[in-house]
mmCIF file of N, CA and C and ligand atoms in Angstrom:
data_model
loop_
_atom_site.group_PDB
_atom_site.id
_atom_site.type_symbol
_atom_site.label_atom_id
_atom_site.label_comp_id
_atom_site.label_asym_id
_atom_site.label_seq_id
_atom_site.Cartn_x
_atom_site.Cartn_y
_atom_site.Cartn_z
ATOM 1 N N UNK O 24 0.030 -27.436 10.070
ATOM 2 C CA UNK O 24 0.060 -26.059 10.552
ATOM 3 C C UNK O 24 1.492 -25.567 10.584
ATOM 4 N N UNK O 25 1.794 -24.604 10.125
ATOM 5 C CA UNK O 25 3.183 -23.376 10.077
ATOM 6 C C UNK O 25 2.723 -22.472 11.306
ATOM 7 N N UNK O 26 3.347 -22.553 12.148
ATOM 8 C CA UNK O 26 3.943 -20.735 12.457
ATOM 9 C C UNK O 26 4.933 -20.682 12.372
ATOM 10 N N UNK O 27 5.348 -18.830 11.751
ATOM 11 C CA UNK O 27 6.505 -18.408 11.242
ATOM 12 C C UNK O 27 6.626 -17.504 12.344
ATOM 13 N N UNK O 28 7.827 -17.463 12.931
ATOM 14 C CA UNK O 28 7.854 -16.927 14.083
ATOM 15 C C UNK O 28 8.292 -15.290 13.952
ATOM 16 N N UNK O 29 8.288 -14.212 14.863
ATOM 17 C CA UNK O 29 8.173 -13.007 14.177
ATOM 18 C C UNK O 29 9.638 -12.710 13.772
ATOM 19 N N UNK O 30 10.525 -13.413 14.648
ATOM 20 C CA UNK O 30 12.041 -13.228 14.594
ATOM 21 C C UNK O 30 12.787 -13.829 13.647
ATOM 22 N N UNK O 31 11.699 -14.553 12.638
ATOM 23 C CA UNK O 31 12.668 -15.247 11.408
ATOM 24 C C UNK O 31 12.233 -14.471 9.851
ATOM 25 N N UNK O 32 11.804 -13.052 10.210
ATOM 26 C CA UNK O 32 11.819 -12.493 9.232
ATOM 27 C C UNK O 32 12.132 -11.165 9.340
ATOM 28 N N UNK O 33 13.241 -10.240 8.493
ATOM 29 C CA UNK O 33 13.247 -9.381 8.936
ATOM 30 C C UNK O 33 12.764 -7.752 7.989
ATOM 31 N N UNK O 34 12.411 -7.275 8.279
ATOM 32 C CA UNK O 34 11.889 -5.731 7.981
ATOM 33 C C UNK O 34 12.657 -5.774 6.761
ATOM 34 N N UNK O 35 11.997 -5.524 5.561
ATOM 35 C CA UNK O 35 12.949 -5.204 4.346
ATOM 36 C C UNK O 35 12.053 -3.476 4.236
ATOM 37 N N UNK O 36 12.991 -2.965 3.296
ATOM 38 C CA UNK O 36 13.123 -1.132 2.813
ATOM 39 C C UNK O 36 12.175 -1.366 1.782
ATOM 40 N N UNK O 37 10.935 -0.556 1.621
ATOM 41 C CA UNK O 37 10.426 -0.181 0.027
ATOM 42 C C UNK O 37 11.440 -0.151 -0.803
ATOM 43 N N UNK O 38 11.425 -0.464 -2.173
ATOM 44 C CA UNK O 38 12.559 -0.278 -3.147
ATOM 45 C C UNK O 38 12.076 1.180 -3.685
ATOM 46 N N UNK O 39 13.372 2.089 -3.525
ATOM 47 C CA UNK O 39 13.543 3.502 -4.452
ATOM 48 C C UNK O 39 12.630 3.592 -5.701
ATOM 49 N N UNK O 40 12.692 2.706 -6.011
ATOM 50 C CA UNK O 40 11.997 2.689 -7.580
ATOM 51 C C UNK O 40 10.535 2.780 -7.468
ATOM 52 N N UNK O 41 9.738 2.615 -6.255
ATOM 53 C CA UNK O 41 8.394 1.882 -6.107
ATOM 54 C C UNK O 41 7.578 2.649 -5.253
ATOM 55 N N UNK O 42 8.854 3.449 -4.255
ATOM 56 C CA UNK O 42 8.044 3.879 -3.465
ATOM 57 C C UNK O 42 9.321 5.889 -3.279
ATOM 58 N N UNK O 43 8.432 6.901 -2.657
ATOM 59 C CA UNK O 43 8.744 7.878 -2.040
ATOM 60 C C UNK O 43 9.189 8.014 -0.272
ATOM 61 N N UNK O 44 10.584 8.601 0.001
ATOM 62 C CA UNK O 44 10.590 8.264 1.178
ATOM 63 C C UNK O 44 10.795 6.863 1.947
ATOM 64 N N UNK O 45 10.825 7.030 2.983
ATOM 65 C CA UNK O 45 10.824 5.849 3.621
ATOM 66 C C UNK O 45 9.963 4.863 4.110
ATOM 67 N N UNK O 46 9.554 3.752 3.649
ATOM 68 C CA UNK O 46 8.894 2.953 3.878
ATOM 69 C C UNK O 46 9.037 1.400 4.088
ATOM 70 N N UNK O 47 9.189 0.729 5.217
ATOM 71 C CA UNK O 47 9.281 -0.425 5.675
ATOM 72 C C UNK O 47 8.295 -1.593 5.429
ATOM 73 N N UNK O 48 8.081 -2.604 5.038
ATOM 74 C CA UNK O 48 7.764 -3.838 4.952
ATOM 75 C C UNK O 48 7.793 -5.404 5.489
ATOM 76 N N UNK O 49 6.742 -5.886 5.857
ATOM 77 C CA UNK O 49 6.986 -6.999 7.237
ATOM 78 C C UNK O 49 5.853 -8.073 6.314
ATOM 79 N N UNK O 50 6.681 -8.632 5.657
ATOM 80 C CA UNK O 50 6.175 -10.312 5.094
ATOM 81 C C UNK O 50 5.293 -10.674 6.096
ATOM 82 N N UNK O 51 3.619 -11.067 5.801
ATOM 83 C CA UNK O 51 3.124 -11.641 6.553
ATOM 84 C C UNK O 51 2.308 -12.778 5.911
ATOM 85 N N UNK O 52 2.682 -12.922 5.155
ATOM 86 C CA UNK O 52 2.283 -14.040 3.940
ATOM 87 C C UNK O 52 2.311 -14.191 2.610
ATOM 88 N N UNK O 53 3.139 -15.006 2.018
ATOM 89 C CA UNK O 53 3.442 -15.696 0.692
ATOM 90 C C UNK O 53 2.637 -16.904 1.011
ATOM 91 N N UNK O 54 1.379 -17.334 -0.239
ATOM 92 C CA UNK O 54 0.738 -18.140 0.223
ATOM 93 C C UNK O 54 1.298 -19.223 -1.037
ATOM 94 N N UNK O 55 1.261 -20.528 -0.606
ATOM 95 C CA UNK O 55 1.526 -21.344 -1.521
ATOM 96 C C UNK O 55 0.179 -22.001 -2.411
ATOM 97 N N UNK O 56 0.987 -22.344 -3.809
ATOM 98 C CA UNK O 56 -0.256 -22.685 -4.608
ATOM 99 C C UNK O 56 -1.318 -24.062 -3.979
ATOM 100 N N UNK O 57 -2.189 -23.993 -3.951
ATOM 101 C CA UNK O 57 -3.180 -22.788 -5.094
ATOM 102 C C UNK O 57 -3.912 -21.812 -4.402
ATOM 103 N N UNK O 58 -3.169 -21.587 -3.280
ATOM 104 C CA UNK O 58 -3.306 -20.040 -2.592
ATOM 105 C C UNK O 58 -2.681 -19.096 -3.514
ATOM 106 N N UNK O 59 -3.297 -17.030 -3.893
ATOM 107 C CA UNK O 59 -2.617 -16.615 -4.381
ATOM 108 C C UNK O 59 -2.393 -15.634 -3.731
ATOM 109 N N UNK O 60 -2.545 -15.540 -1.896
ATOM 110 C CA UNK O 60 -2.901 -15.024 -1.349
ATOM 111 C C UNK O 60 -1.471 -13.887 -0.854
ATOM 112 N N UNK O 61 -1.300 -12.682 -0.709
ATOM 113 C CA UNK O 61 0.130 -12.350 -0.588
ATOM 114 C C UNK O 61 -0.651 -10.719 0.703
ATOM 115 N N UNK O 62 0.474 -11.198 1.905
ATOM 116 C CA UNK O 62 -0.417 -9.947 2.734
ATOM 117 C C UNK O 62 1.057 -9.861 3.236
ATOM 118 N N UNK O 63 1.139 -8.311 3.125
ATOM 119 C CA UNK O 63 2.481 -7.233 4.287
ATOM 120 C C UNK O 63 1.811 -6.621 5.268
ATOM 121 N N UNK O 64 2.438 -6.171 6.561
ATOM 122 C CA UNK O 64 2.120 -4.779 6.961
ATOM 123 C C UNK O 64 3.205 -3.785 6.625
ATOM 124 N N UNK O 65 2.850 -2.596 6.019
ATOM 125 C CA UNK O 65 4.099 -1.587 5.532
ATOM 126 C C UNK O 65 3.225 -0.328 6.415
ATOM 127 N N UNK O 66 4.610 0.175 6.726
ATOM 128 C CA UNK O 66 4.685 0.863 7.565
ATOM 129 C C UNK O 66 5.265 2.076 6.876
ATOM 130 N N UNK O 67 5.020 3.563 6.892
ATOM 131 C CA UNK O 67 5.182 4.769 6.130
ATOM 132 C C UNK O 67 6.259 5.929 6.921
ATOM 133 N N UNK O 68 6.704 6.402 7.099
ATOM 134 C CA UNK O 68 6.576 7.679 7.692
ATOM 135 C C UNK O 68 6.327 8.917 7.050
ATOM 136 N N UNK O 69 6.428 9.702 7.851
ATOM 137 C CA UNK O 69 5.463 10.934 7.175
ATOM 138 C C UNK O 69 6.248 11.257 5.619
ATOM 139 N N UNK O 70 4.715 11.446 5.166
ATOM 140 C CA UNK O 70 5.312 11.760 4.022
ATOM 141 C C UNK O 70 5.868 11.342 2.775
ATOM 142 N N UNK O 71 5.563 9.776 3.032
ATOM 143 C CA UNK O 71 5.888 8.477 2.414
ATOM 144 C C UNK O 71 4.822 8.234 1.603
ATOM 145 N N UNK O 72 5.242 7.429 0.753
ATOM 146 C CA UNK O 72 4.101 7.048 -0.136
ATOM 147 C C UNK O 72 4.524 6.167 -1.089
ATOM 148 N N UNK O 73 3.432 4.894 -1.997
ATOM 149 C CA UNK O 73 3.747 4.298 -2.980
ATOM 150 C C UNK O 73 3.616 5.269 -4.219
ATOM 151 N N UNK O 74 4.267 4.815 -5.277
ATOM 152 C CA UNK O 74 4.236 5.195 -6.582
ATOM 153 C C UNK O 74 2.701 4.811 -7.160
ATOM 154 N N UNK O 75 2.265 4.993 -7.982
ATOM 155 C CA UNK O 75 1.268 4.437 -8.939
ATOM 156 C C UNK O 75 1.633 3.470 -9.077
ATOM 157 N N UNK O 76 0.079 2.513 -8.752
ATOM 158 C CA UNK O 76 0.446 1.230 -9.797
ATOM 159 C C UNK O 76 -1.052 0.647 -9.606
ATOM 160 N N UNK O 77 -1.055 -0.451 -9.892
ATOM 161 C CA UNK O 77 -2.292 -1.743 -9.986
ATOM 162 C C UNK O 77 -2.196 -2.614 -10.272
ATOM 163 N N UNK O 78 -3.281 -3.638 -9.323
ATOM 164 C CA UNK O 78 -2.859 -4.862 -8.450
ATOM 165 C C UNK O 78 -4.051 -6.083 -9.716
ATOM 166 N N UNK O 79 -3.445 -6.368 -10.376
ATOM 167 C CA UNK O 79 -4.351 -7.971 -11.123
ATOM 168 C C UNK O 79 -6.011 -7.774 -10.603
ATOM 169 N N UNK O 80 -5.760 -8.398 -9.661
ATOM 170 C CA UNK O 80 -6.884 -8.733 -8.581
ATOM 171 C C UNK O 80 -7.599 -7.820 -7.747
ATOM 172 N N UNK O 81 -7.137 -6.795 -7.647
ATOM 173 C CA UNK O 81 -7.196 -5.599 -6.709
ATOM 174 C C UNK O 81 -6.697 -6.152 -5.262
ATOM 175 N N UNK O 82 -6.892 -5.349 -4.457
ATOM 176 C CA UNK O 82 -6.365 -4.973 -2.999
ATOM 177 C C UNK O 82 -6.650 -4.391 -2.005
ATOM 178 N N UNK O 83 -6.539 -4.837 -0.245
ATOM 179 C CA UNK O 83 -7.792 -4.881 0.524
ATOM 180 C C UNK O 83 -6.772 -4.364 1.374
ATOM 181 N N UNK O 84 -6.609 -2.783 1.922
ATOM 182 C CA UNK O 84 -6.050 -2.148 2.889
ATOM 183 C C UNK O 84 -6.667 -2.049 4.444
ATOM 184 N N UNK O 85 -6.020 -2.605 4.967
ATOM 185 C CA UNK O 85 -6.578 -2.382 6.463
ATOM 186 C C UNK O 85 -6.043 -1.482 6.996
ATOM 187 N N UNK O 86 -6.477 -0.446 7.525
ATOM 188 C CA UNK O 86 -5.301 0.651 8.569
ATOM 189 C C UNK O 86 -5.248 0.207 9.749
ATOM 190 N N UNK O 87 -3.934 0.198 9.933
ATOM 191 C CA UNK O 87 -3.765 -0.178 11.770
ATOM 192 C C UNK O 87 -3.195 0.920 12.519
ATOM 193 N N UNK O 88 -2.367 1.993 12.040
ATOM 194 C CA UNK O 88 -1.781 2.973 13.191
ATOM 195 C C UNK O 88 -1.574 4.308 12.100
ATOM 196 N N UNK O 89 -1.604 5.144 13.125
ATOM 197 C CA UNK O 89 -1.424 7.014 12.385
ATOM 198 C C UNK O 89 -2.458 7.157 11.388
ATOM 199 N N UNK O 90 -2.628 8.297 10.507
ATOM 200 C CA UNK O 90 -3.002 8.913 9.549
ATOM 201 C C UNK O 90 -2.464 8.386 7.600
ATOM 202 N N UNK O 91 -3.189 8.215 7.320
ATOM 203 C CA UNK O 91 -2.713 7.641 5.660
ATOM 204 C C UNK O 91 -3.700 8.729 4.523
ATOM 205 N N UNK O 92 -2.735 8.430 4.007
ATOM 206 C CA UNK O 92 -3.883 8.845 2.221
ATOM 207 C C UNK O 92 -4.118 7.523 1.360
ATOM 208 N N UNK O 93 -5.370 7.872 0.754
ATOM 209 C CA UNK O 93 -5.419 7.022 -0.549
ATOM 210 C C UNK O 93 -5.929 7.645 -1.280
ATOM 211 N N UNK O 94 -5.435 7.111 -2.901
ATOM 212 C CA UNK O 94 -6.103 8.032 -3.780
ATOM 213 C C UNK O 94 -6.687 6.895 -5.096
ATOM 214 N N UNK O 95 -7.708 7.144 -5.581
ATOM 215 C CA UNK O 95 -7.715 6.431 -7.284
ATOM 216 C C UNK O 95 -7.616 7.282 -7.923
ATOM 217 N N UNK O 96 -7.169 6.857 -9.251
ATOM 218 C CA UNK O 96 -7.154 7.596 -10.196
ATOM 219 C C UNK O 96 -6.646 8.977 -10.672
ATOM 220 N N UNK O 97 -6.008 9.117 -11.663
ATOM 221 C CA UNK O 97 -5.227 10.537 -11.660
ATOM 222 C C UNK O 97 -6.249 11.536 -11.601
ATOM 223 N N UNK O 98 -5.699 12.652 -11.305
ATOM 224 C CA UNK O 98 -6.608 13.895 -10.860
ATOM 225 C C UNK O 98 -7.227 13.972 -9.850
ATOM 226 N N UNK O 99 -7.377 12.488 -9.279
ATOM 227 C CA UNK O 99 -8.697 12.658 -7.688
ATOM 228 C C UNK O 99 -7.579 13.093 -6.725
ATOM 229 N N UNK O 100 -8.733 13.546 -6.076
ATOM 230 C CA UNK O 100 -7.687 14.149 -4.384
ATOM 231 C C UNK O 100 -7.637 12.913 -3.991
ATOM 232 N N UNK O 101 -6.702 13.403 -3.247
ATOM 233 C CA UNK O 101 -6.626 11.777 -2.213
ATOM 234 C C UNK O 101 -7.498 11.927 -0.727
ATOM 235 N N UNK O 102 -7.778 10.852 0.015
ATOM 236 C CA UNK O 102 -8.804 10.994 1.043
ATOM 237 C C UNK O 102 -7.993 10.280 2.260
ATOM 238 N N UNK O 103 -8.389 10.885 3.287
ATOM 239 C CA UNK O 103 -7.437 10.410 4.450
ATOM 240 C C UNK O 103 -8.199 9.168 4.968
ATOM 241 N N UNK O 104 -7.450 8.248 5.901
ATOM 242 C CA UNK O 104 -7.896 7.190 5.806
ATOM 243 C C UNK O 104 -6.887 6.752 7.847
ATOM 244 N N UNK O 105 -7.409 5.775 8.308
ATOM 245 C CA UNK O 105 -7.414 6.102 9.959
ATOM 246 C C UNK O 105 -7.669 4.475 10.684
ATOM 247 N N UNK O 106 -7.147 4.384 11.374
ATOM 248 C CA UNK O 106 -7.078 3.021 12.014
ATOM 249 C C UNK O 106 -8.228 2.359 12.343
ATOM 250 N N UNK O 107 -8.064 1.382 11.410
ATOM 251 C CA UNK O 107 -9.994 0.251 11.573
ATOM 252 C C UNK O 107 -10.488 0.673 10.200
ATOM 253 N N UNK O 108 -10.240 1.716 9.495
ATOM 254 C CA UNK O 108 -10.881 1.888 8.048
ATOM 255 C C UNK O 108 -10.125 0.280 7.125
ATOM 256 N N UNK O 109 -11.237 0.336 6.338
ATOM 257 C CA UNK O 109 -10.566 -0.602 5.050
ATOM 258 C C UNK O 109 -10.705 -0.160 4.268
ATOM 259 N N UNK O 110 -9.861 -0.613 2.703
ATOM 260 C CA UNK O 110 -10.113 0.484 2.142
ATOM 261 C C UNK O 110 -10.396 -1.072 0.641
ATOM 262 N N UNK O 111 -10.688 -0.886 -0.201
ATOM 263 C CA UNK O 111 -11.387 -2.018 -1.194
ATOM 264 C C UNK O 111 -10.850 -1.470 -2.531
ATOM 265 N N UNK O 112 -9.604 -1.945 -3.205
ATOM 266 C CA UNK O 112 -8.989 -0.946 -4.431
ATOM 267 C C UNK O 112 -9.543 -2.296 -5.406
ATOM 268 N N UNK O 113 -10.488 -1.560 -6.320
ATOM 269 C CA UNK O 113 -10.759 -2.868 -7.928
ATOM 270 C C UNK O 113 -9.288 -3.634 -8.475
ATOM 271 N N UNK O 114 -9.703 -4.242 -9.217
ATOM 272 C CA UNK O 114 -8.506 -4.737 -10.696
ATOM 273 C C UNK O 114 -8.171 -3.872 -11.026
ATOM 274 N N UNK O 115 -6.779 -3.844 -11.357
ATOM 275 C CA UNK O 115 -6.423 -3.075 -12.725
ATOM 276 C C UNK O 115 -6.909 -1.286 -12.537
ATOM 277 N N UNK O 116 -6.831 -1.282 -11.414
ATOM 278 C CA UNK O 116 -7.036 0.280 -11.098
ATOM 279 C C UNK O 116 -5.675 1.532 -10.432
ATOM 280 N N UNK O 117 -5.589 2.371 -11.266
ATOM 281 C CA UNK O 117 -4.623 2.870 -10.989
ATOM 282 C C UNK O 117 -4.143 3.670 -9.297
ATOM 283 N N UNK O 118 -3.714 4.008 -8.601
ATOM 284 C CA UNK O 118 -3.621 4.195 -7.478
ATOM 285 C C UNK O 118 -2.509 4.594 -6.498
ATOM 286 N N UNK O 119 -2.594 5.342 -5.883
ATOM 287 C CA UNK O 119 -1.473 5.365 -4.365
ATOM 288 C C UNK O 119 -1.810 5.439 -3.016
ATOM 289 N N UNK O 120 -0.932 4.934 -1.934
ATOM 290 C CA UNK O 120 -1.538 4.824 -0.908
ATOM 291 C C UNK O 120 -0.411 5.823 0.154
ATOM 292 N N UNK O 121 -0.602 5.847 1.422
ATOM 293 C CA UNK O 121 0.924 6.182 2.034
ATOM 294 C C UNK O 121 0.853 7.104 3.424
ATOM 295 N N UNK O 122 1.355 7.450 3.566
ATOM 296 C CA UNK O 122 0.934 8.219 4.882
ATOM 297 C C UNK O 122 0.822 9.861 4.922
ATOM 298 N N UNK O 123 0.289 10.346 6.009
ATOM 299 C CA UNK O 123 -0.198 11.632 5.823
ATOM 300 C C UNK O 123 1.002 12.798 5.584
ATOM 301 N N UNK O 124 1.445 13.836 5.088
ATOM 302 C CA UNK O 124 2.579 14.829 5.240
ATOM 303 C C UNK O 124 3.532 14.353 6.575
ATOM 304 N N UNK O 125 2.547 14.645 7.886
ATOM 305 C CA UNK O 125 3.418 14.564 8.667
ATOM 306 C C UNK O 125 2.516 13.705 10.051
ATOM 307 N N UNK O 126 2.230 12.517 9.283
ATOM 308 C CA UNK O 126 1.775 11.054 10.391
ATOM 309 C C UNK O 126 2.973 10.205 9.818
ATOM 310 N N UNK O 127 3.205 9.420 10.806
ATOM 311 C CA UNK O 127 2.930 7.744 10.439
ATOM 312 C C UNK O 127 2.427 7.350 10.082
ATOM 313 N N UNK O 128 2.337 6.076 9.206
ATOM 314 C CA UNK O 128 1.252 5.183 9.030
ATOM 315 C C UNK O 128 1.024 3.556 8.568
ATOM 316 N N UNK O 129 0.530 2.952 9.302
ATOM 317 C CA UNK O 129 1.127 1.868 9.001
ATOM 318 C C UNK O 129 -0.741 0.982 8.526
ATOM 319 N N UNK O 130 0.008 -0.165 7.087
ATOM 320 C CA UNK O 130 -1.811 -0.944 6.943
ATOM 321 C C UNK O 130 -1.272 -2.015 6.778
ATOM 322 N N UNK O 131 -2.232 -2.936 6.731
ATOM 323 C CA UNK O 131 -2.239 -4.550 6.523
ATOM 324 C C UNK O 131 -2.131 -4.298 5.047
ATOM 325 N N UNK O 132 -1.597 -4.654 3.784
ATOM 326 C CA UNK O 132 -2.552 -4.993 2.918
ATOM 327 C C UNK O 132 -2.059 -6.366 1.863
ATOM 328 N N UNK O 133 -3.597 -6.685 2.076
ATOM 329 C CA UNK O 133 -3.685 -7.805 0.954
ATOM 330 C C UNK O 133 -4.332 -8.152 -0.293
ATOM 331 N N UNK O 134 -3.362 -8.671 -0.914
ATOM 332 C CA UNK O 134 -4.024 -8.769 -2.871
ATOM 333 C C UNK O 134 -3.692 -10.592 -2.918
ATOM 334 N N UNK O 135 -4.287 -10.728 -4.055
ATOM 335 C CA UNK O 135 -4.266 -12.250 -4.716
ATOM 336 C C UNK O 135 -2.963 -11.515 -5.992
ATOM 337 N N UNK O 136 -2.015 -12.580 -6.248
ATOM 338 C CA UNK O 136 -1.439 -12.847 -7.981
ATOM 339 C C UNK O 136 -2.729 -12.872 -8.600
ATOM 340 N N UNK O 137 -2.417 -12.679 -10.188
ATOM 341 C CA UNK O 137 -3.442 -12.518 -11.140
ATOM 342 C C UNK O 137 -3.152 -14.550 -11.125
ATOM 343 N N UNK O 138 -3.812 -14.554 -12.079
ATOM 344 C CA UNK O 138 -4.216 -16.866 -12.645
ATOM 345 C C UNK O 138 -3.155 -16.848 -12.983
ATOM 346 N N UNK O 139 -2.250 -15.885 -13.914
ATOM 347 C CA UNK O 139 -0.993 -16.670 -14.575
ATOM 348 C C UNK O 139 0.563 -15.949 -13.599
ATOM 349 N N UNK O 140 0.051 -15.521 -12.353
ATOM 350 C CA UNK O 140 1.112 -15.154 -11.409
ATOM 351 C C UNK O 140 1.455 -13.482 -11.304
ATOM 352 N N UNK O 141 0.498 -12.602 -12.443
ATOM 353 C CA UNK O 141 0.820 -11.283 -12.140
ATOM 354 C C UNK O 141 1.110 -10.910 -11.175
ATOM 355 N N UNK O 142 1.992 -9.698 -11.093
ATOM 356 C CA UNK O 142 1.973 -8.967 -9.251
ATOM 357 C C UNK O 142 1.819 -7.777 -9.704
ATOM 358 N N UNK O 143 1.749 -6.574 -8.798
ATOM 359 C CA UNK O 143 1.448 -5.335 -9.323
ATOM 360 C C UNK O 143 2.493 -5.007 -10.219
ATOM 361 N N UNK O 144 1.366 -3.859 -10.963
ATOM 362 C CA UNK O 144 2.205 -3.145 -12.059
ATOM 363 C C UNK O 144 2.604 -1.502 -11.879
ATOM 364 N N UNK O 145 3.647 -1.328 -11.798
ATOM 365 C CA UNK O 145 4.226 -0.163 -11.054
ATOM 366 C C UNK O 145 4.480 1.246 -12.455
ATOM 367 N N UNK O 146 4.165 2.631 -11.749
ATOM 368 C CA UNK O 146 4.143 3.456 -12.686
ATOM 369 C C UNK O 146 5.033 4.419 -12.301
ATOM 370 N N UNK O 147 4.705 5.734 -12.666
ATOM 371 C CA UNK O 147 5.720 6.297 -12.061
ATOM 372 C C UNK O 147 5.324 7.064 -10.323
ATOM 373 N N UNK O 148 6.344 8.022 -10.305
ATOM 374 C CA UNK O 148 6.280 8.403 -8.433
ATOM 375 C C UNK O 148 5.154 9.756 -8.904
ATOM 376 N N UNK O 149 4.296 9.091 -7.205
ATOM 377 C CA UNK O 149 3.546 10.190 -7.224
ATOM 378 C C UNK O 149 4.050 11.483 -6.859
ATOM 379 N N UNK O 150 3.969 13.043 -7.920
ATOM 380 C CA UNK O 150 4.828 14.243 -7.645
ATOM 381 C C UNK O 150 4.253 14.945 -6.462
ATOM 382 N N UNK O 151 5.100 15.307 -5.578
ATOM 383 C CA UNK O 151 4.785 16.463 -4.545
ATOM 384 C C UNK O 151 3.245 17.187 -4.703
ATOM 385 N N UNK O 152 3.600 17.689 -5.463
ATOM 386 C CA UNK O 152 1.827 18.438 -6.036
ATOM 387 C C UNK O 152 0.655 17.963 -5.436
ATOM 388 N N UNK O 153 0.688 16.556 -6.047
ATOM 389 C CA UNK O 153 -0.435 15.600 -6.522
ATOM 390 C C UNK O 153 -0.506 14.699 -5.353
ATOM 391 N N UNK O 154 0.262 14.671 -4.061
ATOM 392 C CA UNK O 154 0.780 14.166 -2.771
ATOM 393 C C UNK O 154 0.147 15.050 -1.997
ATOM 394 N N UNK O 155 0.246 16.160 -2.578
ATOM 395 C CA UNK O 155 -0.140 17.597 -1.138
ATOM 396 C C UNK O 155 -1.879 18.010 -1.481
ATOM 397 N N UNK O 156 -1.946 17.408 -2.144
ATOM 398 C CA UNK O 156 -3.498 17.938 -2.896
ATOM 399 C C UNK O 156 -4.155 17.659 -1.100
ATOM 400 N N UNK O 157 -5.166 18.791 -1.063
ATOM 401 C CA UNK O 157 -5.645 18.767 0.010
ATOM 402 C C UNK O 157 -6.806 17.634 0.178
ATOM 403 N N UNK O 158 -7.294 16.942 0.844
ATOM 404 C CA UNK O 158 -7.717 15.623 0.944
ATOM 405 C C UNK O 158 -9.043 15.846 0.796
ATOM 406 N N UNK O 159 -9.557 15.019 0.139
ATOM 407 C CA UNK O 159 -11.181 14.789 0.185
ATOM 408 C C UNK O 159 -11.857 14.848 1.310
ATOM 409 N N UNK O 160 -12.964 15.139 1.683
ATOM 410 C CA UNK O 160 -14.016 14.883 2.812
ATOM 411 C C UNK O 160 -14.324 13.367 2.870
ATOM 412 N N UNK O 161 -14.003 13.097 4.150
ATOM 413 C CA UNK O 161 -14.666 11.446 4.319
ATOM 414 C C UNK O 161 -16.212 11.185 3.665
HETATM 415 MN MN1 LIG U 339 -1.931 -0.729 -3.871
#
């Protein structure tokens, strides 16, 4: 048995390239082989958001605090999403996640590496526009 204690890891920044705004990240598992198991909690502020991309394996969002968006696929609105929702993203599906205009928002989320070690594949930033699109009905 490991415990990693909370004070021996510290908060790293979304990278510019990956993400909009400000967004924080808290390692909560790198799993070793033949685990491919990889889980953060990232944390948003308003207005924040990932870029496009897609996950090998897909990816299993838990919301824990404030207001979020998620969206698939280009052209869909995005749909708001709220603490205790999960959210279930396929393979190889294109996507963004992030927090509301003006919430916080913070999720669990976890994906597997693809068999030969893929990690997500990153596209470009989602534009203002396509961020503000007014949200789907639950
Ligand atoms: Mn994702």
């Amino acid at each position: 048995m490991t415990v990693v204690r909370a004070g021996a890891r510290a908060t790293r920044r979304g990278a510019a390239e990956n993400f909009t705004g400000e967004v924080f990240q808290d390692e909560v598992l790198v799993g070793q082989a033949p685990s491919r198991m990889r889980a953060t909690v990232v944390s948003f502020t308003p207005g924040a958001r990932t870029g496009w991309h897609s996950h090998p394996v897909g990816q299993t969002l838990y919301c824990l605090s404030g207001v979020g968006r998620i969206c698939i696929g280009k052209g869909s609105r995005p749909q708001a999403i709220y603490p205790g929702d999960t959210v279930i993203i396929p393979p190889d599906t294109m996507h963004w996640h992030g927090a509301a205009p003006d919430r916080l928002f913070s999720h669990l989320a976890m994906s597997e590496n693809g068999e030969q070690g893929q990690g997500t594949t990153w596209a470009e930033h989602v534009s203002d526009s396509d961020y503000r699109m007014e949200p789907a009905p639950a």
